[in-house]
């Protein structure tokens, strides 16, 4: 019996020694492990919130083919099937030069406009070893109107040329934060310059022209319903003009859009309602003539299909 008790005590002592020996290396390992940085991903599921740009960029060596469609306004009535008989479209190709830099080119049926743009992700929201509270992406574009002012519209007409006087320049700072796994917000300070502006119908005898420079602030948000579906909304507020006569006679409205994003692998479907017929910044920020209050609302969709040219990756994603 004495031998058994001693053997038992010796066994417990050995277990204690082993436990201590195991704990010490773990503590040393934890002390020597360097903290890591975790970056926020999928703040938005697409490079667009709805009409406006999001902070997202396309992955390196990936090509995004996009088709955007806007039907006529609901207030056009039953004769036009509440806008479904009418439609405008934009097609574009967008390519990721790096994971943070992308370029794109598009063509809209509205004003027969060509647009060229670039986006660069300057900062990425992160936590851990390096904490950055927001993601910041820079955006710049040029839009060139090719709609002829000649009733006999033709490509040979001098007015067709994308001359400099018909160009519009846009720059934005896109600032977003993924607040929770399912909720993201973005603010987009915007500057637009139009080389050519038009005279407005004024109630007095003086001539009132649209301003060449327009400042606006965009607000966007995303709320995730499940793994592949989210509700998106955005609003662009044009800052008041210093020209009082222009402010009194302007017929432009701020752009408000709401919709649903549905992701299916390499596709992203965006279904939405918006009071903006145009699909580039020049049109939905500076030249939006319709309002939700009088039924000037368009149903539309964006369809995005990403193709990968990266041999290391089979599927495109961002």
GROMACS .gro file of C-alpha atoms in nm:
model
  318
    1UNK     CA    1   0.000   0.000   0.000
    2UNK     CA    2   0.286   0.239   0.086
    3UNK     CA    3   0.447   0.174  -0.252
    4UNK     CA    4   0.118   0.244  -0.436
    5UNK     CA    5   0.069   0.576  -0.252
    6UNK     CA    6   0.421   0.687  -0.337
    7UNK     CA    7   0.378   0.581  -0.696
    8UNK     CA    8   0.053   0.781  -0.718
    9UNK     CA    9   0.215   1.092  -0.565
   10UNK     CA   10   0.509   1.059  -0.804
   11UNK     CA   11   0.269   1.036  -1.100
   12UNK     CA   12   0.088   1.357  -0.994
   13UNK     CA   13   0.421   1.532  -0.951
   14UNK     CA   14   0.529   1.432  -1.302
   15UNK     CA   15   0.198   1.560  -1.448
   16UNK     CA   16   0.249   1.895  -1.276
   17UNK     CA   17   0.602   1.925  -1.412
   18UNK     CA   18   0.483   1.840  -1.767
   19UNK     CA   19   0.200   2.094  -1.742
   20UNK     CA   20   0.439   2.367  -1.630
   21UNK     CA   21   0.684   2.273  -1.904
   22UNK     CA   22   0.404   2.298  -2.165
   23UNK     CA   23   0.274   2.632  -2.037
   24UNK     CA   24   0.607   2.808  -2.044
   25UNK     CA   25   0.675   2.765  -2.422
   26UNK     CA   26   0.318   2.879  -2.502
   27UNK     CA   27   0.367   3.196  -2.302
   28UNK     CA   28   0.697   3.258  -2.476
   29UNK     CA   29   0.534   3.199  -2.815
   30UNK     CA   30   0.256   3.446  -2.743
   31UNK     CA   31   0.508   3.708  -2.634
   32UNK     CA   32   0.717   3.659  -2.952
   33UNK     CA   33   0.422   3.655  -3.195
   34UNK     CA   34   0.394   3.982  -3.387
   35UNK     CA   35   0.046   4.139  -3.406
   36UNK     CA   36  -0.116   4.120  -3.752
   37UNK     CA   37  -0.315   4.373  -3.953
   38UNK     CA   38  -0.665   4.280  -4.068
   39UNK     CA   39  -0.813   4.475  -4.361
   40UNK     CA   40  -1.184   4.534  -4.411
   41UNK     CA   41  -1.317   4.361  -4.723
   42UNK     CA   42  -1.639   4.403  -4.922
   43UNK     CA   43  -1.734   4.740  -4.777
   44UNK     CA   44  -1.954   4.743  -5.087
   45UNK     CA   45  -2.013   4.450  -5.324
   46UNK     CA   46  -1.962   4.655  -5.640
   47UNK     CA   47  -1.755   4.944  -5.766
   48UNK     CA   48  -2.082   5.143  -5.758
   49UNK     CA   49  -2.314   5.215  -5.467
   50UNK     CA   50  -2.593   5.268  -5.721
   51UNK     CA   51  -2.515   5.549  -5.965
   52UNK     CA   52  -2.216   5.683  -5.778
   53UNK     CA   53  -1.876   5.525  -5.730
   54UNK     CA   54  -1.794   5.322  -5.420
   55UNK     CA   55  -1.453   5.287  -5.253
   56UNK     CA   56  -1.412   4.943  -5.409
   57UNK     CA   57  -1.167   4.878  -5.694
   58UNK     CA   58  -1.134   4.580  -5.926
   59UNK     CA   59  -0.868   4.322  -5.850
   60UNK     CA   60  -0.546   4.318  -6.050
   61UNK     CA   61  -0.576   4.165  -6.400
   62UNK     CA   62  -0.955   4.149  -6.379
   63UNK     CA   63  -1.190   4.297  -6.635
   64UNK     CA   64  -1.540   4.413  -6.538
   65UNK     CA   65  -1.796   4.438  -6.818
   66UNK     CA   66  -2.090   4.649  -6.701
   67UNK     CA   67  -2.432   4.719  -6.854
   68UNK     CA   68  -2.647   4.985  -6.689
   69UNK     CA   69  -3.009   5.041  -6.789
   70UNK     CA   70  -3.262   5.310  -6.692
   71UNK     CA   71  -3.622   5.300  -6.806
   72UNK     CA   72  -3.848   5.600  -6.851
   73UNK     CA   73  -4.011   5.781  -6.560
   74UNK     CA   74  -4.312   5.636  -6.381
   75UNK     CA   75  -4.505   5.960  -6.438
   76UNK     CA   76  -4.507   5.904  -6.816
   77UNK     CA   77  -4.822   5.700  -6.754
   78UNK     CA   78  -4.985   5.384  -6.878
   79UNK     CA   79  -4.939   5.475  -7.246
   80UNK     CA   80  -4.563   5.431  -7.202
   81UNK     CA   81  -4.619   5.139  -6.964
   82UNK     CA   82  -4.499   5.362  -6.681
   83UNK     CA   83  -4.162   5.410  -6.843
   84UNK     CA   84  -4.088   5.055  -6.957
   85UNK     CA   85  -4.139   5.152  -7.323
   86UNK     CA   86  -3.848   5.393  -7.295
   87UNK     CA   87  -3.490   5.313  -7.202
   88UNK     CA   88  -3.138   5.453  -7.190
   89UNK     CA   89  -2.821   5.250  -7.151
   90UNK     CA   90  -2.454   5.271  -7.060
   91UNK     CA   91  -2.191   5.006  -7.134
   92UNK     CA   92  -1.840   5.008  -6.994
   93UNK     CA   93  -1.518   4.813  -6.958
   94UNK     CA   94  -1.320   4.854  -6.636
   95UNK     CA   95  -0.982   4.696  -6.568
   96UNK     CA   96  -0.768   4.649  -6.258
   97UNK     CA   97  -0.407   4.752  -6.325
   98UNK     CA   98  -0.324   4.668  -5.964
   99UNK     CA   99  -0.539   4.571  -5.666
  100UNK     CA  100  -0.565   4.941  -5.581
  101UNK     CA  101  -0.567   5.110  -5.924
  102UNK     CA  102  -0.828   5.067  -6.196
  103UNK     CA  103  -0.924   5.245  -6.518
  104UNK     CA  104  -1.240   5.241  -6.726
  105UNK     CA  105  -1.415   5.364  -7.038
  106UNK     CA  106  -1.790   5.389  -7.099
  107UNK     CA  107  -2.050   5.502  -7.351
  108UNK     CA  108  -2.395   5.635  -7.260
  109UNK     CA  109  -2.690   5.678  -7.493
  110UNK     CA  110  -2.782   5.990  -7.292
  111UNK     CA  111  -2.623   6.279  -7.484
  112UNK     CA  112  -2.417   6.013  -7.667
  113UNK     CA  113  -2.151   6.060  -7.401
  114UNK     CA  114  -1.812   5.892  -7.373
  115UNK     CA  115  -1.650   5.881  -7.030
  116UNK     CA  116  -1.300   5.787  -6.920
  117UNK     CA  117  -1.197   5.745  -6.558
  118UNK     CA  118  -0.949   5.614  -6.304
  119UNK     CA  119  -0.974   5.512  -5.936
  120UNK     CA  120  -0.699   5.466  -5.682
  121UNK     CA  121  -0.745   5.322  -5.334
  122UNK     CA  122  -0.532   5.545  -5.116
  123UNK     CA  123  -0.609   5.394  -4.773
  124UNK     CA  124  -0.769   5.071  -4.657
  125UNK     CA  125  -0.968   5.037  -4.337
  126UNK     CA  126  -0.782   4.805  -4.102
  127UNK     CA  127  -0.750   4.689  -3.744
  128UNK     CA  128  -0.486   4.511  -3.538
  129UNK     CA  129  -0.122   4.613  -3.565
  130UNK     CA  130  -0.213   4.904  -3.789
  131UNK     CA  131  -0.548   5.071  -3.729
  132UNK     CA  132  -0.701   5.286  -4.004
  133UNK     CA  133  -1.065   5.385  -3.935
  134UNK     CA  134  -1.176   5.441  -4.297
  135UNK     CA  135  -1.103   5.346  -4.656
  136UNK     CA  136  -1.024   5.634  -4.894
  137UNK     CA  137  -1.035   5.608  -5.273
  138UNK     CA  138  -0.961   5.885  -5.522
  139UNK     CA  139  -1.170   5.911  -5.840
  140UNK     CA  140  -1.127   6.128  -6.151
  141UNK     CA  141  -1.314   6.124  -6.482
  142UNK     CA  142  -1.363   6.306  -6.811
  143UNK     CA  143  -1.697   6.300  -6.994
  144UNK     CA  144  -1.722   6.407  -7.358
  145UNK     CA  145  -2.060   6.479  -7.520
  146UNK     CA  146  -2.081   6.368  -7.883
  147UNK     CA  147  -2.448   6.455  -7.942
  148UNK     CA  148  -2.464   6.669  -8.253
  149UNK     CA  149  -2.631   7.008  -8.238
  150UNK     CA  150  -2.692   6.969  -8.610
  151UNK     CA  151  -3.042   6.831  -8.689
  152UNK     CA  152  -2.876   6.634  -8.966
  153UNK     CA  153  -2.678   6.441  -8.711
  154UNK     CA  154  -2.379   6.263  -8.862
  155UNK     CA  155  -2.030   6.158  -8.769
  156UNK     CA  156  -1.895   6.394  -9.034
  157UNK     CA  157  -2.053   6.694  -8.867
  158UNK     CA  158  -1.798   6.925  -8.700
  159UNK     CA  159  -2.022   6.934  -8.392
  160UNK     CA  160  -1.973   6.560  -8.337
  161UNK     CA  161  -1.609   6.594  -8.242
  162UNK     CA  162  -1.546   6.549  -7.871
  163UNK     CA  163  -1.404   6.899  -7.860
  164UNK     CA  164  -1.271   7.040  -7.536
  165UNK     CA  165  -1.556   7.288  -7.491
  166UNK     CA  166  -1.798   6.996  -7.447
  167UNK     CA  167  -1.591   6.813  -7.188
  168UNK     CA  168  -1.676   6.783  -6.818
  169UNK     CA  169  -1.423   6.694  -6.549
  170UNK     CA  170  -1.510   6.529  -6.219
  171UNK     CA  171  -1.300   6.452  -5.913
  172UNK     CA  172  -1.411   6.282  -5.592
  173UNK     CA  173  -1.271   6.172  -5.260
  174UNK     CA  174  -1.459   5.857  -5.157
  175UNK     CA  175  -1.446   5.798  -4.781
  176UNK     CA  176  -1.614   5.486  -4.640
  177UNK     CA  177  -1.624   5.281  -4.323
  178UNK     CA  178  -1.748   4.927  -4.272
  179UNK     CA  179  -1.907   4.989  -3.934
  180UNK     CA  180  -2.019   4.631  -3.879
  181UNK     CA  181  -2.002   4.318  -4.092
  182UNK     CA  182  -2.338   4.410  -4.246
  183UNK     CA  183  -2.344   4.789  -4.240
  184UNK     CA  184  -2.130   5.037  -4.439
  185UNK     CA  185  -2.143   5.412  -4.491
  186UNK     CA  186  -1.971   5.640  -4.742
  187UNK     CA  187  -1.936   6.014  -4.798
  188UNK     CA  188  -1.821   6.153  -5.134
  189UNK     CA  189  -1.710   6.517  -5.162
  190UNK     CA  190  -1.737   6.602  -5.534
  191UNK     CA  191  -1.613   6.873  -5.768
  192UNK     CA  192  -1.741   6.909  -6.126
  193UNK     CA  193  -1.619   7.149  -6.394
  194UNK     CA  194  -1.805   7.192  -6.722
  195UNK     CA  195  -1.627   7.377  -7.001
  196UNK     CA  196  -1.953   7.458  -7.176
  197UNK     CA  197  -2.267   7.578  -6.999
  198UNK     CA  198  -2.606   7.693  -7.121
  199UNK     CA  199  -2.834   7.988  -7.062
  200UNK     CA  200  -3.142   7.930  -6.848
  201UNK     CA  201  -3.484   8.078  -6.906
  202UNK     CA  202  -3.496   8.368  -6.667
  203UNK     CA  203  -3.799   8.558  -6.536
  204UNK     CA  204  -3.620   8.888  -6.585
  205UNK     CA  205  -3.442   9.037  -6.882
  206UNK     CA  206  -3.092   8.939  -6.767
  207UNK     CA  207  -2.916   8.633  -6.898
  208UNK     CA  208  -2.863   8.359  -6.642
  209UNK     CA  209  -2.609   8.087  -6.718
  210UNK     CA  210  -2.546   7.760  -6.546
  211UNK     CA  211  -2.227   7.763  -6.335
  212UNK     CA  212  -1.915   7.605  -6.478
  213UNK     CA  213  -1.815   7.472  -6.136
  214UNK     CA  214  -2.039   7.259  -5.917
  215UNK     CA  215  -1.967   7.125  -5.570
  216UNK     CA  216  -2.167   6.839  -5.420
  217UNK     CA  217  -2.154   6.590  -5.137
  218UNK     CA  218  -2.268   6.233  -5.185
  219UNK     CA  219  -2.391   6.001  -4.911
  220UNK     CA  220  -2.418   5.626  -4.957
  221UNK     CA  221  -2.495   5.323  -4.746
  222UNK     CA  222  -2.521   4.946  -4.759
  223UNK     CA  223  -2.708   4.712  -4.525
  224UNK     CA  224  -2.647   4.340  -4.577
  225UNK     CA  225  -2.954   4.119  -4.553
  226UNK     CA  226  -2.767   3.792  -4.603
  227UNK     CA  227  -2.446   3.660  -4.759
  228UNK     CA  228  -2.542   3.763  -5.114
  229UNK     CA  229  -2.808   4.033  -5.081
  230UNK     CA  230  -2.800   4.389  -4.951
  231UNK     CA  231  -3.004   4.710  -4.955
  232UNK     CA  232  -2.823   5.016  -5.090
  233UNK     CA  233  -2.912   5.386  -5.089
  234UNK     CA  234  -2.740   5.705  -5.200
  235UNK     CA  235  -2.808   6.078  -5.212
  236UNK     CA  236  -2.612   6.357  -5.380
  237UNK     CA  237  -2.661   6.707  -5.245
  238UNK     CA  238  -2.559   6.995  -5.472
  239UNK     CA  239  -2.418   7.278  -5.267
  240UNK     CA  240  -2.605   7.608  -5.320
  241UNK     CA  241  -2.482   7.831  -5.600
  242UNK     CA  242  -2.340   8.174  -5.526
  243UNK     CA  243  -2.542   8.300  -5.824
  244UNK     CA  244  -2.879   8.398  -5.676
  245UNK     CA  245  -3.051   8.427  -6.015
  246UNK     CA  246  -2.931   8.081  -6.111
  247UNK     CA  247  -3.059   7.940  -5.781
  248UNK     CA  248  -3.403   8.092  -5.847
  249UNK     CA  249  -3.429   7.970  -6.205
  250UNK     CA  250  -3.254   7.635  -6.187
  251UNK     CA  251  -3.470   7.331  -6.257
  252UNK     CA  252  -3.220   7.073  -6.133
  253UNK     CA  253  -3.281   6.833  -5.844
  254UNK     CA  254  -3.061   6.630  -5.613
  255UNK     CA  255  -3.021   6.264  -5.700
  256UNK     CA  256  -3.180   6.006  -5.468
  257UNK     CA  257  -3.159   5.632  -5.533
  258UNK     CA  258  -3.251   5.314  -5.345
  259UNK     CA  259  -3.202   4.956  -5.451
  260UNK     CA  260  -3.098   4.596  -5.389
  261UNK     CA  261  -2.767   4.425  -5.468
  262UNK     CA  262  -2.765   4.054  -5.551
  263UNK     CA  263  -2.435   3.870  -5.594
  264UNK     CA  264  -2.418   3.542  -5.785
  265UNK     CA  265  -2.056   3.438  -5.818
  266UNK     CA  266  -1.891   3.652  -6.084
  267UNK     CA  267  -2.212   3.852  -6.139
  268UNK     CA  268  -2.350   4.140  -5.936
  269UNK     CA  269  -2.708   4.253  -6.009
  270UNK     CA  270  -2.813   4.594  -5.883
  271UNK     CA  271  -3.187   4.665  -5.905
  272UNK     CA  272  -3.300   5.012  -5.803
  273UNK     CA  273  -3.527   5.314  -5.829
  274UNK     CA  274  -3.374   5.655  -5.896
  275UNK     CA  275  -3.484   6.000  -6.009
  276UNK     CA  276  -3.173   6.020  -6.230
  277UNK     CA  277  -3.184   5.913  -6.593
  278UNK     CA  278  -2.812   5.971  -6.650
  279UNK     CA  279  -2.557   5.724  -6.515
  280UNK     CA  280  -2.236   5.928  -6.495
  281UNK     CA  281  -2.147   6.210  -6.255
  282UNK     CA  282  -2.199   6.486  -6.509
  283UNK     CA  283  -2.558   6.375  -6.558
  284UNK     CA  284  -2.691   6.256  -6.223
  285UNK     CA  285  -2.519   6.524  -6.014
  286UNK     CA  286  -2.513   6.831  -6.238
  287UNK     CA  287  -2.802   6.782  -6.481
  288UNK     CA  288  -3.073   6.586  -6.303
  289UNK     CA  289  -3.411   6.742  -6.392
  290UNK     CA  290  -3.652   6.497  -6.227
  291UNK     CA  291  -3.785   6.460  -5.874
  292UNK     CA  292  -3.940   6.190  -5.659
  293UNK     CA  293  -4.213   6.433  -5.552
  294UNK     CA  294  -4.375   6.445  -5.898
  295UNK     CA  295  -4.320   6.080  -5.994
  296UNK     CA  296  -4.003   6.142  -6.194
  297UNK     CA  297  -3.864   5.807  -6.084
  298UNK     CA  298  -3.690   5.552  -6.305
  299UNK     CA  299  -3.660   5.181  -6.250
  300UNK     CA  300  -3.321   5.051  -6.357
  301UNK     CA  301  -3.048   4.797  -6.310
  302UNK     CA  302  -2.671   4.754  -6.325
  303UNK     CA  303  -2.528   4.422  -6.438
  304UNK     CA  304  -2.163   4.349  -6.368
  305UNK     CA  305  -1.965   4.049  -6.495
  306UNK     CA  306  -1.603   4.010  -6.395
  307UNK     CA  307  -1.348   3.815  -6.600
  308UNK     CA  308  -1.011   3.708  -6.461
  309UNK     CA  309  -0.689   3.725  -6.661
  310UNK     CA  310  -0.486   3.617  -6.362
  311UNK     CA  311  -0.363   3.261  -6.415
  312UNK     CA  312  -0.328   3.215  -6.040
  313UNK     CA  313  -0.698   3.282  -5.981
  314UNK     CA  314  -0.984   3.108  -6.154
  315UNK     CA  315  -1.258   3.346  -6.047
  316UNK     CA  316  -1.271   3.724  -6.043
  317UNK     CA  317  -1.360   3.894  -5.719
  318UNK     CA  318  -1.294   4.219  -5.530
   0.00000   0.00000   0.00000
